[in-house]
XYZ file of C-alpha atoms in Angstrom:
499
model
C -23.288 16.563 16.677
C -19.959 16.603 14.914
C -20.082 15.274 11.385
C -16.881 14.336 9.596
C -18.223 14.887 6.094
C -15.797 17.011 4.030
C -13.522 17.354 7.030
C -15.741 19.924 8.778
C -17.325 19.730 12.208
C -20.703 21.155 13.160
C -22.428 21.001 16.534
C -26.116 20.500 17.110
C -28.063 19.930 20.316
C -27.526 16.804 22.422
C -24.408 14.928 23.487
C -21.100 15.266 21.709
C -20.762 12.663 18.963
C -18.231 12.356 16.156
C -19.702 10.508 13.175
C -17.440 8.781 10.708
C -18.096 9.213 7.005
C -20.212 6.289 5.852
C -18.276 3.593 3.956
C -18.727 3.487 0.224
C -20.389 0.676 -1.694
C -16.932 -0.809 -2.174
C -16.993 -1.717 1.507
C -19.032 -4.771 0.626
C -16.286 -6.170 -1.557
C -14.131 -9.032 -0.330
C -10.403 -8.289 0.005
C -8.203 -9.918 -2.653
C -6.560 -13.206 -1.683
C -2.988 -13.120 -0.412
C -1.721 -14.521 -3.702
C -3.065 -11.460 -5.468
C -1.526 -8.960 -3.058
C 0.890 -6.607 -4.799
C 2.867 -3.555 -3.798
C 0.842 -1.164 -1.669
C 1.530 1.564 -4.208
C -1.750 0.393 -5.765
C -5.003 1.628 -4.216
C -6.288 -0.900 -1.665
C -9.752 -2.350 -1.986
C -12.115 -1.362 0.804
C -12.625 -4.460 2.968
C -15.821 -5.372 4.844
C -16.784 -3.029 7.660
C -16.283 -5.766 10.245
C -13.749 -8.428 9.241
C -14.813 -12.062 9.697
C -14.208 -13.680 13.084
C -13.859 -10.350 14.883
C -15.328 -10.720 18.407
C -18.707 -9.017 18.920
C -18.701 -5.475 20.302
C -17.874 -5.277 23.986
C -20.601 -4.433 26.533
C -21.319 -0.743 27.217
C -18.780 1.073 29.321
C -19.246 1.477 33.036
C -18.666 5.171 33.907
C -14.971 5.513 34.684
C -15.103 8.288 37.275
C -14.779 8.094 41.043
C -12.624 6.010 43.374
C -10.785 2.846 42.393
C -11.959 0.617 45.243
C -9.961 -0.799 48.177
C -8.580 -3.890 46.393
C -7.228 -1.883 43.454
C -5.872 0.822 45.757
C -3.922 -1.777 47.722
C -2.354 -3.231 44.580
C -1.411 0.209 43.286
C 0.050 1.196 46.663
C 2.205 -1.934 46.807
C 3.364 -1.350 43.242
C 4.472 2.184 44.130
C 6.421 0.845 47.125
C 8.085 -2.079 45.349
C 8.657 -1.142 41.723
C 11.289 1.018 40.102
C 10.876 4.765 39.780
C 11.339 4.162 36.041
C 7.764 2.877 35.663
C 5.761 5.009 33.243
C 2.262 3.906 32.220
C 1.480 2.879 35.790
C 1.747 6.526 36.823
C -0.572 8.041 34.232
C -2.956 5.067 34.024
C -3.761 4.045 37.626
C -5.783 1.026 36.522
C -5.489 -2.578 37.714
C -6.535 -4.632 34.660
C -8.092 -8.006 35.451
C -9.909 -8.878 32.213
C -9.688 -7.726 28.615
C -11.161 -8.517 25.235
C -10.771 -6.732 21.937
C -10.706 -2.996 22.532
C -11.897 -3.206 26.142
C -9.981 -3.482 29.425
C -11.811 -4.100 32.690
C -10.228 -2.948 35.933
C -10.316 -4.661 39.312
C -13.113 -2.316 40.327
C -15.316 -3.337 37.385
C -14.840 -0.187 35.314
C -14.229 -0.659 31.598
C -12.035 1.351 29.230
C -11.553 1.575 25.483
C -7.861 0.796 25.036
C -6.252 2.901 22.303
C -2.781 2.183 23.667
C -2.859 -1.506 22.643
C 0.369 -2.316 24.425
C 2.101 0.541 22.552
C 0.938 -1.063 19.302
C 1.653 -4.666 20.276
C -1.968 -5.861 20.187
C -2.742 -5.855 16.469
C -5.892 -7.924 17.085
C -6.739 -6.400 20.452
C -6.818 -8.220 23.751
C -7.311 -11.993 23.859
C -8.394 -12.456 20.269
C -9.839 -15.971 19.770
C -7.332 -16.979 17.074
C -4.429 -15.979 19.325
C -5.818 -17.838 22.339
C -6.487 -20.906 20.206
C -2.899 -20.886 18.901
C -1.461 -20.606 22.415
C -3.722 -23.371 23.757
C -2.729 -25.560 20.828
C 0.930 -25.428 21.834
C 0.165 -25.911 25.530
C -2.115 -28.891 24.872
C 0.315 -30.524 22.441
C 3.003 -31.160 25.019
C 5.565 -29.349 22.877
C 8.587 -27.875 24.687
C 8.212 -24.215 25.571
C 11.931 -23.446 25.757
C 14.249 -24.672 23.005
C 16.890 -21.935 22.554
C 17.345 -21.637 18.755
C 16.575 -25.238 17.784
C 14.212 -25.966 14.918
C 10.609 -26.785 15.827
C 7.359 -27.125 13.860
C 6.088 -24.004 15.633
C 9.097 -21.953 14.570
C 8.925 -23.320 11.024
C 5.275 -22.267 10.745
C 6.132 -18.792 12.034
C 9.028 -18.203 9.646
C 6.973 -19.534 6.727
C 4.122 -17.111 7.465
C 6.555 -14.247 8.089
C 8.370 -14.769 4.790
C 5.033 -15.002 2.956
C 4.273 -11.447 4.076
C 7.669 -9.800 3.554
C 8.272 -7.417 0.640
C 8.926 -9.674 -2.339
C 12.323 -8.125 -3.030
C 13.510 -9.125 0.426
C 11.749 -12.446 0.966
C 13.356 -13.969 -2.133
C 16.819 -13.877 -0.562
C 16.562 -13.236 3.171
C 17.735 -14.543 6.489
C 15.998 -14.220 9.857
C 17.667 -13.824 13.238
C 15.722 -14.415 16.442
C 17.198 -11.854 18.800
C 15.510 -11.730 22.145
C 12.195 -10.638 23.555
C 12.049 -6.883 22.854
C 12.255 -4.539 19.895
C 15.286 -2.820 21.362
C 17.082 -6.202 21.301
C 16.324 -6.452 17.591
C 17.674 -2.934 17.007
C 20.898 -3.874 18.780
C 21.172 -6.982 16.608
C 20.612 -4.959 13.440
C 23.302 -2.425 14.352
C 25.724 -5.202 15.254
C 24.958 -6.995 11.972
C 25.626 -4.046 9.643
C 28.801 -3.145 11.491
C 30.064 -6.705 11.108
C 29.050 -6.851 7.446
C 30.570 -3.502 6.422
C 33.530 -3.291 8.769
C 32.438 0.259 9.585
C 31.174 1.689 12.872
C 29.328 4.939 12.098
C 25.548 5.139 11.932
C 23.008 7.482 10.349
C 19.830 8.157 12.338
C 17.192 10.877 12.460
C 15.974 13.657 14.698
C 12.866 12.567 16.573
C 13.719 8.875 16.255
C 12.991 6.247 18.882
C 14.559 2.792 18.647
C 14.496 1.454 22.217
C 16.032 1.782 25.664
C 19.261 -0.229 25.483
C 22.542 1.599 25.002
C 23.008 1.275 21.251
C 19.315 1.843 20.526
C 19.299 4.971 22.676
C 22.353 6.311 20.845
C 20.333 6.118 17.618
C 17.270 7.758 19.162
C 16.408 11.433 19.169
C 16.835 11.861 22.899
C 20.510 10.812 22.948
C 22.772 13.133 24.927
C 26.187 11.553 24.304
C 25.913 11.547 20.521
C 27.880 8.843 18.739
C 25.810 8.787 15.567
C 25.191 11.335 12.837
C 21.775 12.932 13.241
C 19.868 13.733 10.037
C 16.726 15.882 9.594
C 13.472 13.906 9.449
C 10.967 15.773 7.267
C 7.711 16.974 8.770
C 5.164 19.598 7.886
C 4.098 21.152 11.189
C 7.606 21.864 12.518
C 9.806 21.539 9.468
C 13.472 22.068 10.428
C 13.874 24.217 7.298
C 10.694 26.207 7.831
C 8.988 25.219 4.570
C 7.392 21.784 5.058
C 5.738 19.731 2.322
C 7.614 18.273 -0.651
C 10.142 21.113 -0.625
C 11.078 20.458 2.998
C 11.491 16.762 2.242
C 13.642 17.569 -0.812
C 15.935 19.791 1.239
C 16.238 17.139 3.948
C 17.287 14.551 1.359
C 19.740 16.992 -0.207
C 21.260 17.670 3.220
C 21.793 13.940 3.730
C 23.390 13.489 0.326
C 25.698 16.471 0.819
C 26.789 15.271 4.247
C 27.803 11.883 2.873
C 29.606 13.203 -0.196
C 31.411 16.176 1.356
C 34.935 15.006 2.298
C 35.042 17.776 4.921
C 31.681 17.017 6.554
C 33.340 15.007 9.289
C 31.037 12.068 8.571
C 32.855 9.006 7.213
C 30.958 6.336 5.309
C 28.705 4.743 7.945
C 27.778 1.133 8.613
C 24.077 1.788 8.058
C 21.084 4.115 8.183
C 18.155 3.330 10.493
C 14.768 4.906 9.860
C 11.160 4.553 11.026
C 8.568 4.655 8.206
C 6.402 6.560 10.683
C 7.998 8.057 13.755
C 5.787 6.903 16.599
C 7.250 8.076 19.893
C 8.635 11.057 17.988
C 5.094 12.379 17.498
C 3.449 10.331 14.711
C 5.310 11.719 11.707
C 4.825 9.654 8.531
C 7.854 9.659 6.257
C 6.965 11.182 2.862
C 7.022 8.389 0.288
C 9.263 10.268 -2.115
C 11.730 11.126 0.638
C 11.899 7.511 1.818
C 12.554 6.361 -1.757
C 15.328 8.958 -1.964
C 16.890 7.580 1.234
C 16.869 4.158 -0.399
C 18.563 5.540 -3.530
C 21.183 7.448 -1.536
C 22.110 4.472 0.647
C 22.102 1.946 -2.191
C 24.383 4.104 -4.334
C 26.938 4.323 -1.520
C 26.799 0.763 -0.233
C 25.128 1.756 3.042
C 22.673 -0.840 4.420
C 19.223 0.641 5.020
C 17.571 -0.554 8.234
C 13.791 -0.106 8.507
C 12.589 -0.071 12.115
C 9.132 -1.634 11.719
C 8.681 -2.466 15.405
C 5.564 -0.314 15.693
C 4.633 0.241 12.047
C 4.658 -3.405 10.978
C 1.815 -5.934 10.523
C -0.790 -3.611 9.032
C -0.648 -0.741 11.521
C -0.126 2.019 8.915
C -2.562 0.725 6.299
C -0.001 -1.455 4.503
C 1.480 -4.666 5.819
C 4.804 -2.891 6.384
C 5.357 0.840 6.643
C 7.942 0.768 3.837
C 5.330 -0.696 1.470
C 3.710 2.721 1.032
C 6.843 3.964 -0.732
C 7.611 0.661 -2.457
C 10.965 0.578 -0.649
C 12.797 -2.682 0.058
C 15.284 -2.200 2.920
C 18.356 -4.304 3.554
C 17.327 -5.028 7.143
C 13.906 -4.997 8.816
C 13.597 -4.774 12.604
C 10.405 -6.460 13.824
C 8.741 -6.901 17.205
C 5.504 -5.892 18.992
C 2.643 -7.233 16.823
C 4.631 -10.114 15.306
C 4.462 -11.923 18.661
C 0.677 -11.771 18.746
C 0.804 -9.970 22.154
C 3.709 -12.066 23.532
C 7.421 -11.102 23.603
C 9.150 -11.787 20.289
C 11.683 -9.863 18.208
C 13.506 -10.671 14.988
C 15.525 -9.042 12.265
C 15.156 -10.044 8.622
C 17.973 -9.112 6.274
C 19.561 -9.744 2.895
C 21.585 -12.962 2.773
C 24.720 -11.081 1.663
C 24.861 -9.444 5.108
C 24.878 -12.801 6.898
C 28.529 -12.765 7.920
C 28.037 -13.871 11.519
C 29.833 -16.935 12.825
C 27.905 -19.423 15.003
C 27.184 -17.810 18.363
C 28.117 -14.324 17.181
C 24.691 -13.117 18.302
C 22.560 -15.187 20.661
C 20.118 -14.959 23.534
C 18.533 -17.444 25.923
C 14.924 -16.513 25.225
C 15.020 -16.325 21.433
C 12.968 -19.507 21.052
C 9.647 -18.393 22.584
C 7.278 -21.049 21.230
C 4.080 -19.503 22.554
C 4.957 -16.133 21.000
C 5.776 -17.772 17.675
C 2.427 -19.581 17.645
C 0.558 -16.406 18.569
C 2.565 -14.466 15.990
C 1.793 -16.958 13.226
C -1.918 -16.712 13.999
C -1.783 -12.899 14.034
C 0.175 -12.555 10.784
C -2.149 -14.985 9.017
C -5.291 -13.312 10.358
C -4.157 -9.844 9.301
C -3.283 -11.162 5.833
C -6.407 -13.260 5.243
C -8.834 -10.628 6.476
C -7.282 -7.617 4.758
C -6.778 -5.774 8.036
C -4.006 -3.584 6.620
C -6.386 -2.344 3.943
C -9.075 -1.969 6.573
C -6.709 0.154 8.703
C -6.046 2.417 5.715
C -9.760 3.016 5.142
C -10.886 3.404 8.750
C -7.778 5.371 9.719
C -8.394 7.751 6.842
C -11.958 8.352 8.011
C -10.804 8.939 11.575
C -8.187 11.452 10.433
C -10.830 13.301 8.432
C -13.138 13.425 11.458
C -10.339 14.622 13.746
C -9.268 17.339 11.325
C -12.851 18.528 11.253
C -12.917 18.511 15.048
C -9.613 20.438 15.179
C -11.185 23.298 13.243
C -13.192 24.127 16.390
C -10.342 23.451 18.826
C -7.535 26.044 18.547
C -5.438 24.003 20.996
C -5.008 21.300 18.331
C -2.029 22.424 16.276
C -1.884 19.463 13.921
C -3.594 16.146 13.186
C -1.503 13.534 11.392
C -0.941 9.860 10.979
C -1.187 6.871 8.697
C -3.647 4.030 9.008
C -4.457 3.365 12.665
C -1.409 5.252 13.913
C -2.812 8.708 14.675
C -1.587 11.752 16.584
C -2.944 15.153 17.639
C -0.318 17.759 18.554
C -1.560 20.105 21.265
C -0.304 23.677 21.368
C -0.775 26.951 23.126
C -3.398 28.661 20.923
C -1.719 32.052 21.358
C 1.903 31.102 20.676
C 1.756 27.775 18.824
C 4.386 26.250 21.140
C 3.924 22.697 22.358
C 1.556 22.234 25.300
C 2.604 19.174 27.318
C 0.483 20.179 30.310
C -2.598 20.357 28.128
C -1.773 17.002 26.534
C -1.518 15.421 29.990
C -4.857 16.978 30.904
C -6.437 15.530 27.739
C -5.072 12.097 28.614
C -6.631 12.355 32.079
C -9.956 13.631 30.754
C -9.977 10.728 28.292
C -9.308 8.289 31.120
C -12.163 9.792 33.133
C -14.407 9.070 30.139
C -13.221 5.496 29.748
C -10.644 6.011 27.003
C -6.946 5.098 27.238
C -4.589 7.122 25.033
C -0.830 7.594 24.937
C 1.369 10.692 24.748
C 4.455 11.150 22.586
C 6.322 13.683 20.497
C 8.383 16.685 21.459
C 7.686 17.555 25.098
C 5.063 14.732 25.216
C 2.580 17.089 23.583
C 1.068 14.654 21.060
C -1.996 12.590 21.985
C -1.605 9.241 20.225
C -4.208 6.682 19.148
C -3.083 3.091 18.469
C -6.323 1.082 18.446
C -6.340 -2.576 17.391
C -6.754 -3.329 13.694
C -10.017 -5.111 14.523
C -11.599 -1.771 15.470
C -15.194 -1.541 14.240
C -16.867 1.588 12.893
C -19.008 1.802 16.022
C -15.983 1.540 18.291
C -14.130 4.169 16.259
C -17.057 6.540 16.705
C -17.050 5.891 20.457
C -13.306 6.631 20.618
C -13.687 9.881 18.698
C -16.725 10.896 20.752
C -14.824 10.540 24.026
C -11.803 12.370 22.642
C -14.008 15.166 21.286
C -15.536 15.566 24.736
C -12.174 15.439 26.520
C -10.478 18.181 24.483
C -12.621 21.162 25.558
C -12.825 19.798 29.105
C -9.016 19.715 29.306
C -8.767 23.205 27.822
C -10.970 24.495 30.662
C -8.744 22.932 33.309
C -6.268 25.138 35.183
C -2.777 23.973 34.180
């Protein structure tokens, strides 16, 4: 058995099991009420092991190996014939989901899987959480209109009230919200358009490894851009530090580089309209921004009148162990880009920004589907549930234990080059043990071995070599152990596969 005590792993006879460190006595304490919540720079209290109202554990998994059955095969075949070649998850996860609850997805053939993809982080409360379903049914049963463009409704008012109650205090006191359109990339486009209108400038600062969406402007700001129209800055990381030093020194150099670029009249970089940054780079390989570095970015931008845009599409609503990713550093951005979890599993995207940036004229930024009433109701229920049940604090505690267990496991797996993350946003970078270079083939093999064992994971990072875990915030200790057990079994099995 693997035991995560002290970050070391030991194996005894019997099946592979990864055991989480037992919670401390503080786990019995009740989380502080929302009115007492302060900056996440303070140490969070350890919440109950299983938050109130969390659905009971799902039934045991049906073994996930073998054929998919004729009905599922027919659906998958028709999808391959009819849908765009751009489809992604459908290729690596040949599952036909028909039912889901909490962490578990059931396919058309009856097999069940632990879902650590969670809609790429959208499902903060997992699949079909009772409070989300109740909120949606409430709107449907009320006879309220489902499509209202940007008109005021009680549903929207409840959503904005709950959203503002959870924003960083320095922003909520004087903020505006813009409902953009259904996806996070729409919110990124709105944020870029906003700061350009407010500053009268066009340039943009973004970071290597970034991901901000698939529309044109969002892709320009992302790390995979080929026709570069933004200034790319180094994002600090330990495992592959661009300056070869890592740690606080690498972060200091990265900040100094940014400052020099902006202040050097011969750098070729005029004063930009804004800087966009992810508090944790998700698709870029699960790289948490060092707190001190992120505070330095805030100081640098504030001193030069550059709006700071925090892309919280994936990091927001408790995912990283604080309600917002910027809370870890105590940073208050000028603009926050929000989507995924704020819609409670339904499409919703907004930007929240300082009132002084609100220079738009009526109709300057609009969209037909910016009034999604069902998503607003589901989002209100999700935001309130995360807040009332201390799920951000819970993610910090459980995520920390999972990272410790995985680092212990990595000690026996030379193909794991790095384990990193924050809260329940976790990544394992897979490498060639002999050279240390990224191993995308091995990562794909691990994903498949996980799927064969009833575990859904995602890949990201350079060369898609990082295995990512994004479980719901309602994850129980027992479920976390099951996830780690399947991953621990999949790693050596993948390493034995011919690539």
